[in-house]
Amino acid sequence: MLRFANPLLRHIIHRNLFDSIVRKQCLQYIKNLRRLQCEGFKTIFLGETDIPEYLITGENPSDENMVQNPVWSIVHAGSSQGWVPWKYRMFLRDELCTRQEEGLFLEFCSVAQKVYGKCVIVVREERQIHERKQNEIAEDKGALLHASSVINLTSISCCPEVAKASGHELLPLPTPYNYLNPLDSAWSSLKWFIINNRKEFCLRSIDSVYSYQYILFSDMIGKGIDRMTPNKWKMLINKVRRCRMLLGSAVITTILNQVGTSTKDKKKEGKWVVGPM
């Protein structure tokens, strides 16, 4: 039955798999986001997704004869009003091309400032936070306030100083809470569009010896992105907002329970020591 549960419910059931550091990071993220929204910041979600070339061509990735294909990385951003009116970027990622595009985040911040004014730019934190030993927790308490650090994605480096220079705030989204990012659903919609409609963007040419296949990749991506209309974006944002409210309440309850349990244990220990005297 567990595999039929929604992501939020599964997370609550398995919350013991995450340590208190991760829960506090989530609570800190929700508090910071609400505070910035109350101060008049518009919320923008910036991120990227990888599209392997076999998804575009329709080849079988398990085929042993298939040459290893490169991966295309797409960078874009969205808000409750739809996709940010900024020209998204596509990068070909292979062994020869792994660098990040310089100045891309600065360009994005400038466009966002002109369109929306001051914004809180939410970017998913890529680094994973694993379970730690008890003696490591004290050293990692500084991770609760890591919003001042640079967030490096595959194709873009997001610097908080660059964001502040345009009047924005950069806010990292902790990795275990990816379902609080509506971009994940938008990327999923794009990939399903590619799978279901790639034949419409394929041209074939046959000569006396060879057969050629041309794929209008840029047109395909553009059409797939346009499928995510402002109304669909608004629905995704509302869904994320509801999950955020439920998760915030669950995290606060968990932390309070932990504090209450710890207090009771200390009282019990005190009574146990004082009792015999």
Coordinates of C-alpha atoms in Angstrom, one line a residue:
M1 CA 0.0 0.0 0.0
L2 CA 2.9 2.3 0.7
R3 CA 3.9 2.6 -3.0
F4 CA 0.5 4.2 -3.7
A5 CA 1.0 7.0 -1.2
N6 CA 1.6 10.5 -2.5
P7 CA 5.2 11.9 -2.1
L8 CA 4.3 14.1 0.9
L9 CA 2.7 11.1 2.8
R10 CA 5.7 8.9 2.0
H11 CA 8.0 11.5 3.4
I12 CA 6.0 11.8 6.6
I13 CA 6.0 8.0 7.0
H14 CA 9.7 7.8 6.5
R15 CA 10.6 11.0 8.3
N16 CA 12.8 9.1 10.7
L17 CA 15.2 8.4 7.8
F18 CA 16.1 12.1 7.8
D19 CA 18.0 13.6 10.8
S20 CA 17.0 16.8 12.6
I21 CA 19.4 18.9 10.5
V22 CA 17.4 18.2 7.4
R23 CA 14.0 18.9 9.1
K24 CA 15.3 22.2 10.5
Q25 CA 16.6 23.1 7.0
C26 CA 13.1 22.6 5.6
L27 CA 11.5 24.6 8.4
Q28 CA 14.1 27.4 7.9
Y29 CA 13.4 27.4 4.1
I30 CA 9.6 27.7 4.7
K31 CA 10.1 30.5 7.2
N32 CA 12.5 32.4 5.0
L33 CA 10.2 32.0 2.0
R34 CA 7.1 33.3 3.9
R35 CA 9.1 36.2 5.3
L36 CA 10.3 37.3 1.9
Q37 CA 6.9 36.9 0.4
C38 CA 5.4 39.1 3.1
E39 CA 8.1 41.7 2.3
G40 CA 6.8 41.9 -1.3
F41 CA 9.2 39.5 -3.1
K42 CA 7.8 37.6 -6.0
T43 CA 8.7 33.8 -6.0
I44 CA 10.6 32.4 -9.0
F45 CA 11.8 28.8 -9.3
L46 CA 15.0 28.4 -11.3
G47 CA 16.4 25.0 -12.3
E48 CA 17.6 22.7 -15.0
T49 CA 16.8 19.2 -16.3
D50 CA 18.8 16.7 -18.3
I51 CA 17.4 15.1 -21.5
P52 CA 19.4 12.2 -22.8
E53 CA 19.6 12.0 -26.5
Y54 CA 18.0 8.6 -26.7
L55 CA 14.8 10.2 -25.3
I56 CA 14.8 12.5 -28.4
T57 CA 15.7 9.9 -31.0
G58 CA 13.6 7.1 -29.5
E59 CA 16.5 4.6 -29.4
N60 CA 16.5 1.8 -26.9
P61 CA 19.0 2.8 -24.1
S62 CA 19.5 -0.9 -23.2
D63 CA 20.7 -1.7 -26.7
E64 CA 24.3 -2.9 -26.4
N65 CA 25.1 -1.7 -29.9
M66 CA 24.0 1.9 -29.2
V67 CA 26.9 4.3 -28.8
Q68 CA 26.8 6.3 -25.6
N69 CA 24.8 9.4 -26.3
P70 CA 25.4 12.8 -24.8
V71 CA 22.9 14.6 -22.6
W72 CA 21.2 17.9 -23.3
S73 CA 20.7 20.2 -20.3
I74 CA 17.9 22.8 -20.3
V75 CA 17.8 25.8 -17.9
H76 CA 14.6 27.7 -17.3
A77 CA 12.5 29.3 -14.6
G78 CA 8.8 29.7 -13.8
S79 CA 6.4 31.4 -11.4
S80 CA 2.7 31.6 -10.6
Q81 CA 2.3 33.7 -13.8
G82 CA 3.9 31.0 -16.0
W83 CA 7.4 30.7 -17.5
V84 CA 9.7 33.6 -16.8
P85 CA 9.9 35.6 -20.1
W86 CA 13.6 34.8 -20.4
K87 CA 15.2 32.9 -23.3
Y88 CA 15.8 29.5 -21.8
R89 CA 19.2 27.8 -22.6
M90 CA 20.1 24.4 -23.9
F91 CA 23.5 23.0 -23.4
L92 CA 25.1 19.8 -24.9
R93 CA 26.8 17.9 -22.1
D94 CA 29.4 15.3 -22.9
E95 CA 32.9 14.5 -21.8
L96 CA 34.2 17.5 -23.8
C97 CA 31.8 20.1 -22.5
T98 CA 31.2 20.3 -18.8
R99 CA 31.8 24.0 -17.9
Q100 CA 29.2 26.3 -16.6
E101 CA 28.0 29.3 -18.7
E102 CA 29.5 32.5 -17.3
G103 CA 27.2 35.5 -16.9
L104 CA 24.1 33.5 -17.3
F105 CA 22.8 34.0 -13.8
L106 CA 23.5 37.8 -14.0
E107 CA 21.5 38.0 -17.2
F108 CA 18.6 36.0 -15.7
C109 CA 18.6 38.3 -12.6
S110 CA 18.4 41.4 -14.8
V111 CA 15.5 40.1 -16.8
A112 CA 13.6 39.1 -13.6
Q113 CA 14.2 42.5 -12.1
K114 CA 12.7 44.3 -15.2
V115 CA 9.7 42.0 -15.3
Y116 CA 8.8 41.3 -11.7
G117 CA 10.8 43.7 -9.5
K118 CA 12.4 42.2 -6.5
C119 CA 12.2 38.4 -6.4
V120 CA 13.1 35.4 -4.2
I121 CA 14.8 33.0 -6.5
V122 CA 14.4 29.4 -5.3
V123 CA 17.0 27.0 -6.6
R124 CA 17.1 23.3 -5.6
E125 CA 20.1 22.5 -3.5
E126 CA 22.0 19.7 -5.3
R127 CA 24.1 18.5 -2.4
Q128 CA 22.7 15.6 -0.4
I129 CA 22.7 15.6 3.4
H130 CA 23.2 12.1 4.6
E131 CA 22.6 10.7 8.1
R132 CA 25.4 11.8 10.4
K133 CA 26.9 10.4 13.6
Q134 CA 26.0 12.2 16.8
N135 CA 29.4 13.8 17.1
E136 CA 29.1 15.3 13.6
I137 CA 25.8 17.2 14.2
A138 CA 27.4 20.0 16.1
E139 CA 29.8 20.7 13.2
D140 CA 26.9 20.8 10.7
K141 CA 24.7 23.2 12.5
G142 CA 26.1 25.9 10.3
A143 CA 24.4 24.2 7.4
L144 CA 21.1 25.6 8.6
L145 CA 22.1 29.0 7.3
H146 CA 23.8 28.1 4.1
A147 CA 21.7 30.4 2.0
S148 CA 24.8 32.7 1.6
S149 CA 26.7 30.0 -0.3
V150 CA 26.9 29.7 -4.1
I151 CA 24.5 27.1 -5.6
N152 CA 26.2 25.3 -8.5
L153 CA 24.1 23.5 -11.0
T154 CA 25.4 21.7 -14.0
S155 CA 25.0 24.6 -16.4
I156 CA 24.6 27.7 -14.2
S157 CA 26.2 29.0 -11.1
C158 CA 23.8 30.9 -8.8
C159 CA 25.6 33.5 -6.6
P160 CA 23.7 35.3 -3.8
E161 CA 25.8 38.5 -4.3
V162 CA 24.7 38.6 -8.0
A163 CA 21.1 38.2 -6.9
K164 CA 21.3 40.9 -4.3
A165 CA 22.9 43.3 -6.8
S166 CA 19.6 43.2 -8.8
G167 CA 17.4 43.4 -5.6
H168 CA 16.7 39.7 -5.4
E169 CA 17.3 37.0 -2.7
L170 CA 18.6 33.6 -3.5
L171 CA 16.9 30.8 -1.5
P172 CA 18.1 27.1 -1.6
L173 CA 15.5 24.4 -1.5
P174 CA 16.8 21.4 0.5
T175 CA 17.2 18.3 -1.7
P176 CA 14.9 15.9 0.1
Y177 CA 12.0 18.2 -0.5
N178 CA 12.0 18.3 -4.3
Y179 CA 8.2 18.0 -4.5
L180 CA 8.1 21.6 -3.2
N181 CA 9.6 22.6 -6.5
P182 CA 6.9 22.9 -9.3
L183 CA 9.7 22.8 -11.9
D184 CA 9.9 19.0 -11.4
S185 CA 6.3 18.6 -12.7
A186 CA 7.1 21.1 -15.6
W187 CA 10.1 19.1 -16.6
S188 CA 8.1 15.8 -16.5
S189 CA 5.5 17.4 -18.7
L190 CA 8.2 18.4 -21.2
K191 CA 9.7 14.9 -21.3
W192 CA 6.3 13.2 -21.9
F193 CA 5.7 15.7 -24.7
I194 CA 9.0 14.6 -26.3
I195 CA 8.1 10.9 -26.0
N196 CA 4.6 11.3 -27.4
N197 CA 5.3 13.7 -30.2
R198 CA 8.9 13.2 -31.4
K199 CA 7.7 11.7 -34.7
E200 CA 6.0 15.0 -35.6
F201 CA 9.4 16.7 -35.4
C202 CA 11.3 14.1 -37.4
L203 CA 12.2 14.4 -41.1
R204 CA 13.6 11.5 -43.1
S205 CA 15.8 11.6 -46.2
I206 CA 16.7 8.5 -48.3
D207 CA 19.3 8.4 -51.0
S208 CA 20.7 5.4 -53.0
V209 CA 22.9 4.3 -50.1
Y210 CA 21.9 5.8 -46.8
S211 CA 18.8 6.8 -44.9
Y212 CA 19.0 10.0 -42.8
Q213 CA 16.9 11.2 -39.9
Y214 CA 16.7 14.9 -39.0
I215 CA 15.1 16.0 -35.7
L216 CA 13.9 19.5 -35.2
F217 CA 15.1 19.5 -31.6
S218 CA 14.8 23.2 -30.9
D219 CA 11.2 23.3 -32.2
M220 CA 10.3 20.2 -30.2
I221 CA 11.6 21.8 -27.0
G222 CA 9.9 25.1 -27.7
K223 CA 6.5 23.4 -28.3
G224 CA 6.9 21.2 -25.2
I225 CA 7.7 24.2 -23.0
D226 CA 4.7 26.1 -24.4
R227 CA 2.4 23.3 -23.3
M228 CA 2.9 24.5 -19.7
T229 CA 0.5 27.4 -19.9
P230 CA 0.1 30.1 -17.1
N231 CA -3.0 28.3 -15.9
K232 CA -1.1 25.0 -15.5
W233 CA 1.7 26.9 -13.7
K234 CA -0.9 28.4 -11.3
M235 CA -2.2 25.0 -10.5
L236 CA 1.3 23.7 -9.8
I237 CA 2.1 26.6 -7.6
N238 CA -1.1 26.1 -5.6
K239 CA -0.4 22.4 -5.1
V240 CA 3.2 23.2 -3.9
R241 CA 1.8 25.9 -1.5
R242 CA -0.6 23.3 0.0
C243 CA 2.2 20.8 0.4
R244 CA 4.4 23.4 2.0
M245 CA 1.7 24.3 4.6
L246 CA 1.2 20.6 5.4
L247 CA 4.9 19.9 5.6
G248 CA 5.6 22.9 7.7
S249 CA 3.0 21.8 10.3
A250 CA 4.4 18.2 10.2
V251 CA 8.0 19.4 10.7
I252 CA 7.1 21.7 13.6
T253 CA 5.1 18.9 15.3
T254 CA 8.1 16.5 14.9
I255 CA 10.6 19.0 16.3
L256 CA 8.3 19.8 19.3
N257 CA 7.8 16.1 20.0
Q258 CA 11.5 15.6 20.0
V259 CA 12.0 18.5 22.4
G260 CA 9.2 17.2 24.6
T261 CA 10.7 13.7 24.6
S262 CA 14.1 15.0 25.4
T263 CA 12.7 17.1 28.3
K264 CA 10.9 14.2 29.8
D265 CA 14.0 12.0 29.6
K266 CA 16.0 14.6 31.4
K267 CA 13.3 14.9 34.1
K268 CA 13.3 11.1 34.5
E269 CA 17.1 11.1 34.8
G270 CA 16.9 13.8 37.4
K271 CA 14.3 11.9 39.5
W272 CA 16.3 8.7 39.2
V273 CA 19.4 10.4 40.6
V274 CA 17.5 12.4 43.3
G275 CA 15.2 9.5 44.4
P276 CA 17.6 7.4 46.4
M277 CA 18.9 10.4 48.3

